[in-house]
Amino acid sequence: MNYAMALDYQNCINCKACEIACKEENGVQLGADKQRIWIGVVEGEVFGKPFTNFYPSQCNHCLDAPCVDVCPTNASHFSKGGIVKVDPHKCILCKGCMEACPYDARFVDDTMVAVDKCTFCDHRIEETGMTACQATCPTKVRMFGDLDDENSDLVKLLKARKFFFQKEKEKTLPKLFYLVPEDEAYAKQSISHSATIHTWESFKPLYDTVKARRSKQWKNA
Amino acid sequence: MEKCLICGLEINKIPLFKLLFNKTMFVAYILILAGFFGIYEVIGERYFSVVANAHASGIDPTNPALIEAMKNAVFGHVGEVTREVPWTLFIVNYMYMIYTGSGIIFLVALAELLNIKVIAKTAAAFMTLGLAFVFAGLFTIATDLNILNMLWMFKDPNFGAGMWLMLPLYSIYIPFVLFEIYLLITNKKELVKKVSFAILVLSIVVDIVEFYIQAKLFSMNTSRHLWTEFPILTLYFIISAFVASLGVMGIFSALIYRNLPNYHELIEVIRKALLFFISVLALYEIIAYLYVDKEWAFLMLFGPFKYAFFGGYILLTMTIPFLLIFKESKNTLTIIASVCVAIGAYVGRYLFVYGGNANPMTNRFGVGFEKYDIYDISNSYNYVAPHMGEILIVIGSFGIMIFIYKFLDEVFDVSKVREH
């Protein structure tokens, strides 16, 4: 298993239902910057015509996660299916993982005095097959699934659509797949010039190589 | 003073009252007291602040503590650490103290290897000062971490993590430096003759390893380009540490050795070394900012950090000292330059740590209406001012440094000038 998520971000309406669902499902600490998932908002203009883009985001559960490498006590670790998690009982609050994360996906949970982050709702995925944020999204932005299962809805979607990643240049091999919008104008206004557009065929071999190396660290619990 | 001899060490039989209650110790106690207030504040905020999670709001919605926590979450400030700037003044002070202390120890070992006699004669005092700085740095970092879970450093170590490597590093480094000081003050001359050269060489190797691990700690944060794109970060840390260390050594010499017959000679050595290393550091900074990611470089050089960078760091660490010590002159000018360098180097560490966090990692709070409206968090750069608890702990760390040095000096007479 190799869990990942695709984001059809063109459909995002910034209702923040996913943020609420996440907080409620996982008992996330209350506070403006205490979020496991969020919607990034970017405003701009093209030839005087204003636009707003929404980028739903969270921990990218990178295959080559630097946050795991820097953790002195292995509190940050790969769990089953390559999910990057934090064991709060082992966290010494050095905050190295927060510095290492290219996505600002971690924060300190003051109720546990430890770093907290998205877990892909791993406590419920076996039962429901989806995360709370996916379940609640009214416009079906999110698609959670297993990259190793060629018949999964996620892989079928990735085979059908092109995608790109946030901050690919950091070489962490993230697993949040941003689907290239079908609307050309929206694609132009929302995809950075530096982003590389991938297809399933072009991306799969790279991920398989890194997974073979990194999956030795994946724990079963 | 009456002395007793243990393992070749002359130990002063100083009365406990005189050892612990004198003017210097009194200053140290005041500073340490401030530190304890800081620790009290930090512990209060870290472990006892009123916080709640989403489940609590469902389970017991009328709980007064929950109401307070929700009020804080919506209108106030929650928790000790902000996600945008996780490393703050704690790390700045840790860097300053540890690097300056290690720099002093490194420089003294180099000076001894190069047979600079005036430093060799005062080496024990300088090494003890360096060690006191290291302890002050460790005190700072200990207050920053969640000590309650520290056992996991032993139970489940991640050997490749720079942060974990600090544990074996200082477990070896501190006893090693203590042994070096022992060799400097012992009367077992035969032992010293046999091992001194090997220990000196080993000392330099250990110092380089230490700075390498410190650089690894920062460069593993691959997305913080100020830290990862500084060319040869280990070398930068060593050079900048030497500059700070020489500043501290200058001040220390003026305080302890101003009545020494060859005081001018000592200050002259410090002046020449300082002149050399601030020149190298200046050159290094110019080259480094050609390499560093422009997003970070622009924030530092032309953005919100420019006043601290040019007015604090460049002016105090390089420009003023360079002008003051360019030519051999009065000792006072070197001492003023040393004070400038010691302060400027602190600003340098401040800029390095805060600068690394300055460029936001996400657009989580947007650049649109959320930026101008309710949250008041988002900005084109990240900066979170240190809180009072941190500042007090930093003040306390200076007290720790003074206490350790004074204690060892009173007991072992480390500041006594010794012939080698």
XYZ file of C-alpha atoms in Angstrom:
641
model
C 0.000 0.000 0.000
C 1.104 3.527 -0.742
C -1.502 6.049 0.297
C -1.879 9.346 -1.539
C -4.442 11.960 -2.443
C -5.442 13.716 -5.650
C -6.861 17.230 -5.521
C -9.155 18.508 -8.232
C -8.566 21.980 -6.873
C -10.469 23.704 -9.643
C -13.639 22.598 -7.887
C -12.693 24.119 -4.524
C -15.113 26.808 -3.364
C -13.237 27.607 -0.138
C -16.172 26.595 2.043
C -13.694 25.202 4.591
C -15.915 22.236 5.340
C -12.794 20.062 5.061
C -11.017 22.114 7.744
C -13.986 21.724 10.076
C -14.360 18.009 9.347
C -10.689 17.457 10.039
C -10.831 19.328 13.334
C -13.871 17.380 14.452
C -12.720 13.970 13.231
C -9.247 14.202 14.730
C -9.909 16.409 17.732
C -7.440 18.995 16.481
C -6.538 21.822 18.844
C -8.630 24.956 18.518
C -6.808 28.009 17.183
C -6.331 29.960 13.990
C -2.991 28.417 13.054
C -3.704 24.985 14.545
C -4.800 23.287 11.345
C -3.949 19.945 9.839
C -5.444 20.969 6.518
C -6.178 24.344 5.007
C -7.096 26.198 1.856
C -4.353 28.375 0.435
C -5.706 31.489 -1.229
C -3.877 33.345 -3.961
C -5.181 36.465 -5.635
C -3.762 37.882 -8.825
C -4.645 39.380 -12.162
C -4.075 38.613 -15.813
C -4.139 41.726 -18.026
C -6.210 43.570 -15.432
C -8.680 40.734 -14.950
C -8.616 39.660 -11.310
C -8.764 36.046 -10.209
C -8.643 34.013 -7.028
C -7.175 30.529 -6.815
C -7.800 28.087 -4.019
C -5.258 25.433 -3.228
C -6.510 22.911 -0.684
C -3.476 21.577 1.115
C -2.149 19.561 4.034
C 0.809 17.330 4.784
C 2.045 15.887 1.492
C 3.139 12.620 3.136
C 6.312 12.855 1.068
C 8.012 9.640 0.069
C 11.371 11.212 0.849
C 10.123 13.086 3.903
C 12.801 15.345 5.434
C 10.738 15.684 8.608
C 11.306 11.992 9.320
C 15.035 12.257 8.715
C 15.570 15.137 11.133
C 13.604 13.711 14.057
C 16.055 12.680 16.798
C 13.691 10.243 18.541
C 11.848 8.759 15.553
C 8.690 10.443 16.822
C 8.177 11.481 13.204
C 7.933 8.243 11.305
C 6.431 6.477 8.325
C 3.387 4.471 9.234
C 1.552 1.808 7.256
C 1.128 2.785 3.612
C 3.808 5.477 3.871
C 1.678 7.815 5.967
C 3.914 10.262 7.815
C 2.869 10.456 11.443
C 4.041 11.834 14.772
C 4.067 9.856 17.994
C 3.333 12.623 20.520
C 4.708 10.590 23.425
C 8.164 10.530 21.827
C 8.248 14.147 20.653
C 10.860 16.255 22.487
C 9.563 19.419 20.839
C 12.829 20.250 19.101
C 10.690 21.547 16.240
C 13.231 20.297 13.716
C 10.458 18.639 11.701
C 8.547 21.912 11.526
C 11.658 23.538 10.087
C 12.262 20.667 7.684
C 8.741 20.590 6.250
C 8.535 22.521 2.954
C 4.763 22.839 3.300
C 4.408 24.313 6.788
C 2.181 21.341 7.488
C 3.122 20.897 11.133
C 2.223 22.768 14.270
C 2.544 22.314 18.004
C -0.483 20.749 19.659
C -0.444 22.422 23.056
C -2.842 19.899 24.527
C -0.217 17.180 23.954
C 2.915 19.410 24.052
C 3.992 17.742 20.825
C 4.029 18.364 17.104
C 0.818 17.484 15.277
C -0.049 17.006 11.614
C -2.354 15.290 9.127
C -2.560 11.488 9.439
C -4.691 10.872 6.360
C -7.314 9.852 8.959
C -5.581 6.491 9.221
C -7.915 5.414 12.028
C -10.866 5.391 9.662
C -9.540 4.596 6.204
C -9.867 0.814 6.570
C -13.491 1.198 7.533
C -14.585 3.958 5.189
C -11.855 4.066 2.544
C -11.668 7.820 2.696
C -10.510 10.690 4.876
C -12.897 13.008 6.717
C -11.979 15.917 4.459
C -12.826 13.886 1.371
C -16.074 12.642 2.878
C -17.284 16.140 3.650
C -16.207 17.976 0.497
C -19.343 19.135 -1.357
C -17.568 19.582 -4.695
C -15.498 16.380 -4.650
C -12.120 18.063 -4.667
C -10.317 15.262 -2.854
C -9.699 11.664 -3.819
C -7.821 9.469 -1.357
C -6.483 6.075 -2.385
C -3.705 3.555 -2.826
C -1.098 4.237 -5.497
C -0.125 0.563 -5.562
C -3.629 -0.547 -6.514
C -3.978 -0.144 -10.259
C -7.738 -0.597 -9.946
C -8.240 2.069 -7.301
C -10.258 5.138 -8.172
C -7.198 7.241 -7.401
C -4.940 5.504 -9.904
C -7.697 5.481 -12.511
C -8.034 9.245 -12.027
C -4.298 9.810 -12.254
C -4.124 7.759 -15.424
C -6.859 9.876 -16.947
C -5.634 13.311 -15.864
C -2.327 15.165 -15.814
C -1.084 16.489 -12.509
C 1.589 18.555 -10.812
C 3.007 18.976 -7.309
C 3.606 21.880 -4.980
C 7.309 22.653 -4.493
C 8.514 19.702 -6.501
C 11.986 21.267 -6.623
C 12.448 20.403 -2.947
C 12.737 16.783 -4.118
C 10.708 15.336 -1.279
C 8.426 13.425 -3.677
C 5.111 14.635 -2.281
C 1.942 12.571 -2.520
C -0.638 15.312 -2.974
C -1.410 15.241 -6.679
C -2.846 18.521 -7.980
C -4.882 17.689 -11.057
C -4.394 20.018 -14.005
C -7.732 21.840 -14.424
C -9.736 20.895 -17.458
C -10.569 24.574 -17.948
C -7.580 26.026 -19.803
C -7.970 29.557 -18.447
C -8.075 28.265 -14.899
C -5.026 26.107 -15.553
C -3.107 29.111 -16.848
C -3.957 31.274 -13.878
C -3.276 28.616 -11.263
C -0.225 26.633 -12.352
C 3.159 28.160 -11.729
C 5.574 28.410 -14.654
C 8.061 26.418 -12.640
C 5.661 23.500 -12.088
C 6.276 20.310 -14.064
C 3.237 18.592 -15.514
C 3.322 14.827 -15.039
C 1.476 11.867 -16.367
C 1.024 8.558 -14.553
C 3.515 6.859 -16.870
C 6.193 9.513 -16.394
C 5.825 9.641 -12.656
C 5.325 5.992 -11.645
C 8.891 4.685 -12.173
C 10.402 7.464 -10.034
C 8.009 6.783 -7.184
C 8.542 3.045 -7.385
C 12.300 3.528 -7.116
C 12.071 5.779 -4.085
C 9.377 3.662 -2.498
C 11.605 0.605 -2.756
C 14.259 2.462 -0.799
C 12.055 4.209 1.734
C 9.408 1.581 2.414
C 11.894 -0.301 4.621
C 11.225 2.438 7.149
C 7.461 2.066 6.985
C 5.990 0.674 10.160
C 2.917 -1.508 10.267
C 1.117 0.350 13.019
C 45.575 30.504 49.737
C 45.871 27.054 51.249
C 45.685 24.295 48.634
C 45.206 20.567 48.483
C 46.522 18.285 45.742
C 44.300 15.733 44.006
C 45.449 13.903 40.847
C 48.013 16.580 40.180
C 45.456 19.348 40.542
C 45.987 22.146 42.997
C 42.612 22.859 44.541
C 42.024 25.995 46.560
C 40.666 25.372 50.020
C 38.256 28.234 49.723
C 35.487 28.598 52.337
C 32.085 27.737 50.865
C 30.658 31.117 51.831
C 33.454 32.969 50.038
C 33.103 30.658 47.043
C 29.401 31.215 46.612
C 28.931 34.737 47.887
C 31.088 37.340 46.226
C 30.443 40.258 43.890
C 30.750 38.271 40.673
C 28.561 35.467 41.955
C 26.002 38.024 43.082
C 25.765 39.346 39.514
C 25.455 35.761 38.270
C 22.663 35.034 40.759
C 20.642 38.062 39.658
C 20.905 36.947 36.035
C 20.095 33.325 36.904
C 17.102 34.509 38.914
C 15.828 36.268 35.801
C 16.371 32.971 33.971
C 14.291 31.096 36.521
C 11.458 33.589 36.087
C 11.735 32.884 32.369
C 11.595 29.122 32.936
C 8.575 29.581 35.200
C 6.852 31.567 32.466
C 7.764 29.099 29.727
C 6.630 26.092 31.761
C 3.371 27.882 32.518
C 2.757 28.578 28.868
C 3.961 25.194 27.623
C 2.293 22.860 30.084
C -0.447 24.800 31.849
C -1.963 27.245 29.365
C -5.687 26.983 28.760
C -6.089 25.141 25.487
C -8.752 22.879 24.099
C -9.333 20.652 21.139
C -12.355 20.176 18.946
C -13.532 17.111 20.884
C -13.544 18.985 24.184
C -15.967 21.475 22.718
C -18.375 18.635 21.983
C -17.979 16.696 25.223
C -18.361 19.484 27.765
C -19.419 22.680 25.986
C -20.225 24.678 29.146
C -16.895 24.085 30.874
C -15.507 27.540 31.892
C -11.940 26.473 31.007
C -13.141 25.503 27.545
C -14.863 28.857 27.136
C -11.614 30.594 28.088
C -9.638 28.374 25.699
C -12.041 29.095 22.852
C -11.865 32.805 23.574
C -8.068 32.599 23.357
C -8.248 30.518 20.196
C -10.473 33.017 18.432
C -9.330 36.375 19.751
C -6.008 35.815 21.405
C -2.830 33.863 21.177
C -2.644 30.099 21.578
C 0.443 28.230 22.703
C 4.123 28.911 22.943
C 5.256 28.035 19.427
C 4.005 29.566 16.196
C 4.060 27.313 13.181
C 5.620 29.951 10.934
C 8.655 30.537 13.154
C 9.349 27.359 15.127
C 12.965 28.192 15.960
C 13.282 31.440 17.833
C 15.472 33.251 20.351
C 16.211 29.960 22.147
C 18.042 28.719 19.068
C 19.699 32.113 18.506
C 21.121 32.050 22.010
C 22.024 28.378 21.771
C 23.942 29.058 18.564
C 25.664 32.103 19.976
C 26.690 30.474 23.227
C 27.723 27.090 21.858
C 29.508 28.395 18.766
C 31.281 31.166 20.656
C 32.350 28.764 23.389
C 33.525 26.134 20.923
C 35.210 28.868 18.899
C 37.221 29.986 21.920
C 38.301 26.396 22.631
C 39.159 25.865 18.960
C 41.162 29.108 18.738
C 43.121 28.377 21.904
C 44.020 24.911 20.605
C 45.153 26.475 17.309
C 47.170 29.138 19.146
C 48.893 26.487 21.223
C 49.675 24.462 18.135
C 51.123 27.591 16.523
C 53.083 28.239 19.719
C 51.592 31.658 20.454
C 53.001 31.940 23.951
C 50.797 34.640 25.408
C 47.683 32.574 24.624
C 49.326 29.377 25.863
C 49.959 31.043 29.218
C 46.305 32.028 29.565
C 44.873 28.984 27.804
C 43.264 27.445 30.901
C 41.209 30.576 31.547
C 40.101 30.903 27.935
C 39.200 27.202 27.680
C 37.204 27.420 30.910
C 35.430 30.466 29.559
C 34.647 28.541 26.372
C 33.274 25.644 28.375
C 31.142 28.014 30.468
C 29.674 29.378 27.228
C 28.919 25.824 26.046
C 27.076 25.088 29.288
C 25.116 28.328 28.927
C 24.070 27.216 25.436
C 23.012 23.796 26.679
C 21.032 25.440 29.479
C 19.158 27.467 26.867
C 18.351 24.500 24.652
C 17.299 22.390 27.634
C 14.626 24.948 28.457
C 13.450 24.956 24.848
C 12.842 21.194 24.652
C 10.128 19.078 26.187
C 12.351 17.521 28.819
C 9.601 15.084 29.848
C 10.178 13.018 26.698
C 13.974 13.246 26.569
C 14.362 9.598 27.508
C 13.400 8.763 23.929
C 16.749 10.194 22.823
C 18.175 6.976 24.327
C 15.268 4.598 23.785
C 14.723 5.191 20.068
C 17.613 7.163 18.620
C 17.689 8.346 15.025
C 21.438 8.182 14.450
C 21.324 10.210 11.254
C 19.543 13.234 12.704
C 21.688 16.282 13.420
C 19.588 16.925 16.491
C 20.312 13.469 17.913
C 24.016 13.725 17.119
C 24.178 16.581 19.638
C 23.791 14.011 22.408
C 26.935 11.936 21.754
C 28.727 15.040 20.566
C 28.478 16.905 23.851
C 28.815 13.704 25.859
C 32.285 13.407 24.334
C 33.095 17.061 23.804
C 32.606 18.313 27.360
C 34.715 15.635 29.101
C 37.328 16.104 26.390
C 37.554 19.846 27.015
C 37.653 19.214 30.765
C 40.592 16.906 30.157
C 42.296 19.611 28.106
C 41.824 22.077 30.950
C 43.150 19.463 33.356
C 46.291 19.121 31.265
C 46.714 22.888 31.301
C 46.507 23.248 35.064
C 47.929 19.966 36.347
C 51.429 19.701 37.743
C 51.962 16.293 36.115
C 54.374 17.708 33.580
C 55.510 14.321 32.248
C 51.945 13.326 31.357
C 51.390 16.683 29.696
C 54.560 16.325 27.624
C 53.504 12.906 26.415
C 49.949 13.648 25.377
C 49.759 17.373 24.752
C 50.436 17.316 21.014
C 48.057 14.446 20.345
C 45.367 16.084 22.458
C 45.799 19.386 20.635
C 45.415 17.758 17.241
C 42.469 15.708 18.494
C 40.939 18.862 19.945
C 40.997 20.546 16.556
C 39.459 17.462 14.932
C 36.710 17.350 17.576
C 36.018 21.064 17.074
C 35.692 20.615 13.318
C 33.364 17.625 13.829
C 31.293 19.723 16.202
C 30.824 22.522 13.687
C 30.108 19.955 10.974
C 27.272 18.472 13.036
C 25.923 21.935 13.799
C 25.904 22.687 10.072
C 24.183 19.353 9.388
C 21.472 20.312 11.854
C 20.613 23.357 9.760
C 21.311 22.032 6.279
C 18.970 19.053 6.751
C 16.106 21.557 6.615
C 16.134 21.386 2.849
C 13.351 23.867 2.237
C 14.916 26.711 4.247
C 17.210 27.945 1.547
C 19.047 30.509 3.626
C 20.479 27.601 5.586
C 20.955 25.119 2.796
C 22.454 27.417 0.198
C 25.101 29.073 2.321
C 28.218 27.662 0.678
C 30.124 25.281 2.977
C 28.024 26.018 6.030
C 30.526 24.315 8.350
C 33.202 26.782 7.293
C 30.807 29.710 7.748
C 29.985 28.562 11.258
C 33.676 28.221 12.108
C 34.645 31.639 10.755
C 31.699 33.455 12.309
C 32.325 31.621 15.585
C 35.963 32.715 15.535
C 34.906 36.331 15.103
C 32.440 36.160 18.010
C 34.961 34.246 20.117
C 37.702 36.803 19.546
C 35.289 39.545 20.571
C 34.512 37.724 23.796
C 38.203 36.962 24.362
C 38.982 40.663 23.981
C 36.403 41.649 26.585
C 37.510 38.829 28.877
C 41.167 39.857 28.604
C 40.287 43.441 29.523
C 38.377 42.229 32.575
C 40.809 39.577 33.827
C 44.261 40.331 32.426
C 44.368 44.134 32.237
C 47.135 44.195 34.902
C 49.192 41.519 33.200
C 52.705 42.715 32.161
C 52.208 41.425 28.640
C 48.579 42.583 28.405
C 49.342 44.622 25.295
C 50.887 41.568 23.656
C 47.739 39.558 24.415
C 45.454 42.256 23.029
C 47.693 42.581 19.973
C 47.308 38.882 19.199
C 43.540 39.209 19.540
C 43.541 42.339 17.366
C 45.464 40.692 14.541
C 43.342 37.542 14.637
C 40.141 39.584 14.763
C 41.242 41.720 11.835
C 41.993 38.621 9.800
C 38.783 36.771 10.597
C 36.406 39.726 10.162
C 37.977 40.285 6.746
C 37.425 36.627 5.859
C 33.877 36.787 7.232
C 33.098 39.902 5.178
C 34.364 38.197 2.053
C 32.369 35.106 2.921
C 29.130 37.046 3.377
C 29.539 38.734 -0.001
C 30.078 35.398 -1.744
C 27.347 33.656 0.261
C 24.630 36.106 -0.705
C 25.461 35.565 -4.348
C 24.555 31.909 -3.858
C 21.602 32.090 -1.481
C 18.094 31.778 -2.941
C 17.023 35.253 -4.018
C 13.747 35.031 -2.109
C 15.694 34.818 1.132
C 18.536 37.089 0.076
C 16.131 39.897 -0.839
C 14.361 39.645 2.521
C 17.684 39.951 4.296
C 19.389 42.586 2.162
C 16.532 44.767 0.941
C 13.516 43.603 2.900
C 12.374 43.882 6.496
C 15.678 42.616 7.911
C 17.862 45.164 6.122
C 18.252 47.523 9.110
C 19.290 44.706 11.431
C 21.519 43.239 8.728
C 23.406 46.378 7.770
C 22.938 48.480 10.911
C 23.391 45.652 13.367
C 25.348 42.843 11.836
C 27.555 44.378 9.147
C 28.251 47.642 10.970
C 28.931 46.149 14.403
C 30.625 42.922 13.405
C 32.692 44.130 10.511
C 32.770 47.822 9.603
C 33.318 49.513 12.976
C 35.758 46.882 14.303
C 37.700 46.943 11.040
C 38.121 50.718 11.223
C 39.068 50.572 14.900
C 41.709 47.852 14.663
C 42.993 48.360 11.156
C 46.255 49.714 12.558
C 48.030 48.935 15.803
C 46.790 51.446 18.324
C 45.653 51.737 21.933
C 44.336 48.616 23.618
C 41.083 50.461 24.306
C 40.221 50.545 20.613
C 40.604 46.778 20.363
C 38.390 46.371 23.418
C 35.713 48.635 21.893
C 35.982 46.610 18.683
C 35.603 43.425 20.742
C 32.423 44.738 22.366
C 31.042 45.680 18.936
C 31.883 42.256 17.543
C 30.356 40.407 20.506
C 27.073 42.305 20.065
C 27.153 42.219 16.259
C 27.753 38.467 16.235
C 24.613 38.019 18.325
C 22.674 40.040 15.765
C 24.223 37.805 13.105
C 22.914 34.663 14.804
C 19.538 36.331 15.240
C 19.385 37.106 11.536
C 20.502 33.621 10.571
C 17.795 31.882 12.603
C 14.951 34.328 11.982
C 16.045 34.838 8.378
C 15.800 31.110 7.723
C 12.162 31.244 8.725
C 11.410 34.577 7.089
C 10.231 33.323 3.734
C 6.761 31.781 4.202
C 6.499 28.108 3.318
C 2.851 28.233 2.258
C 0.114 30.541 1.137
C -2.031 29.030 3.868
C -3.391 32.351 5.005
C -3.511 33.627 1.518
C -2.422 36.826 -0.057
C -5.967 38.049 -0.505
C -8.733 39.160 1.780
C -7.557 36.962 4.629
C -4.290 38.821 4.655
C -5.929 42.176 5.195
C -8.748 41.058 7.363
C -9.599 38.892 10.318
C -6.544 36.812 11.072
C -3.870 39.480 10.880
C -1.313 36.712 10.648
C -0.283 36.522 7.054
C 2.484 38.677 5.764
C 4.934 38.643 2.925
C 7.487 37.467 5.468
C 7.451 35.669 8.793
C 8.569 37.251 12.007
C 7.435 36.574 15.537
C 9.011 38.650 18.304
C 10.539 36.669 21.173
C 8.328 36.453 24.261
C 9.366 37.598 27.709
C 10.052 34.075 28.994
C 12.606 33.515 26.242
C 14.319 36.847 26.851
C 14.607 36.122 30.572
C 16.079 32.687 29.890
C 18.652 34.250 27.590
C 19.598 36.661 30.389
C 19.766 33.691 32.744
C 22.130 31.852 30.424
C 24.671 34.667 30.830
C 24.348 34.151 34.580
C 25.040 30.416 34.132
C 28.125 31.251 32.097
C 29.456 33.666 34.745
C 28.660 31.228 37.579
C 30.462 28.285 35.977
C 33.529 30.293 35.084
C 33.799 31.969 38.467
C 33.233 28.713 40.322
C 35.977 26.882 38.416
C 38.292 29.865 38.715
C 37.851 30.117 42.470
C 38.479 26.392 42.932
C 41.203 25.743 40.343
C 42.702 29.188 39.739
C 42.273 28.795 36.001
C 42.946 32.465 35.314
C 46.433 32.225 36.808
C 49.119 32.795 34.179
C 50.983 29.524 33.685
C 54.260 28.820 31.932
C 54.363 25.858 29.541
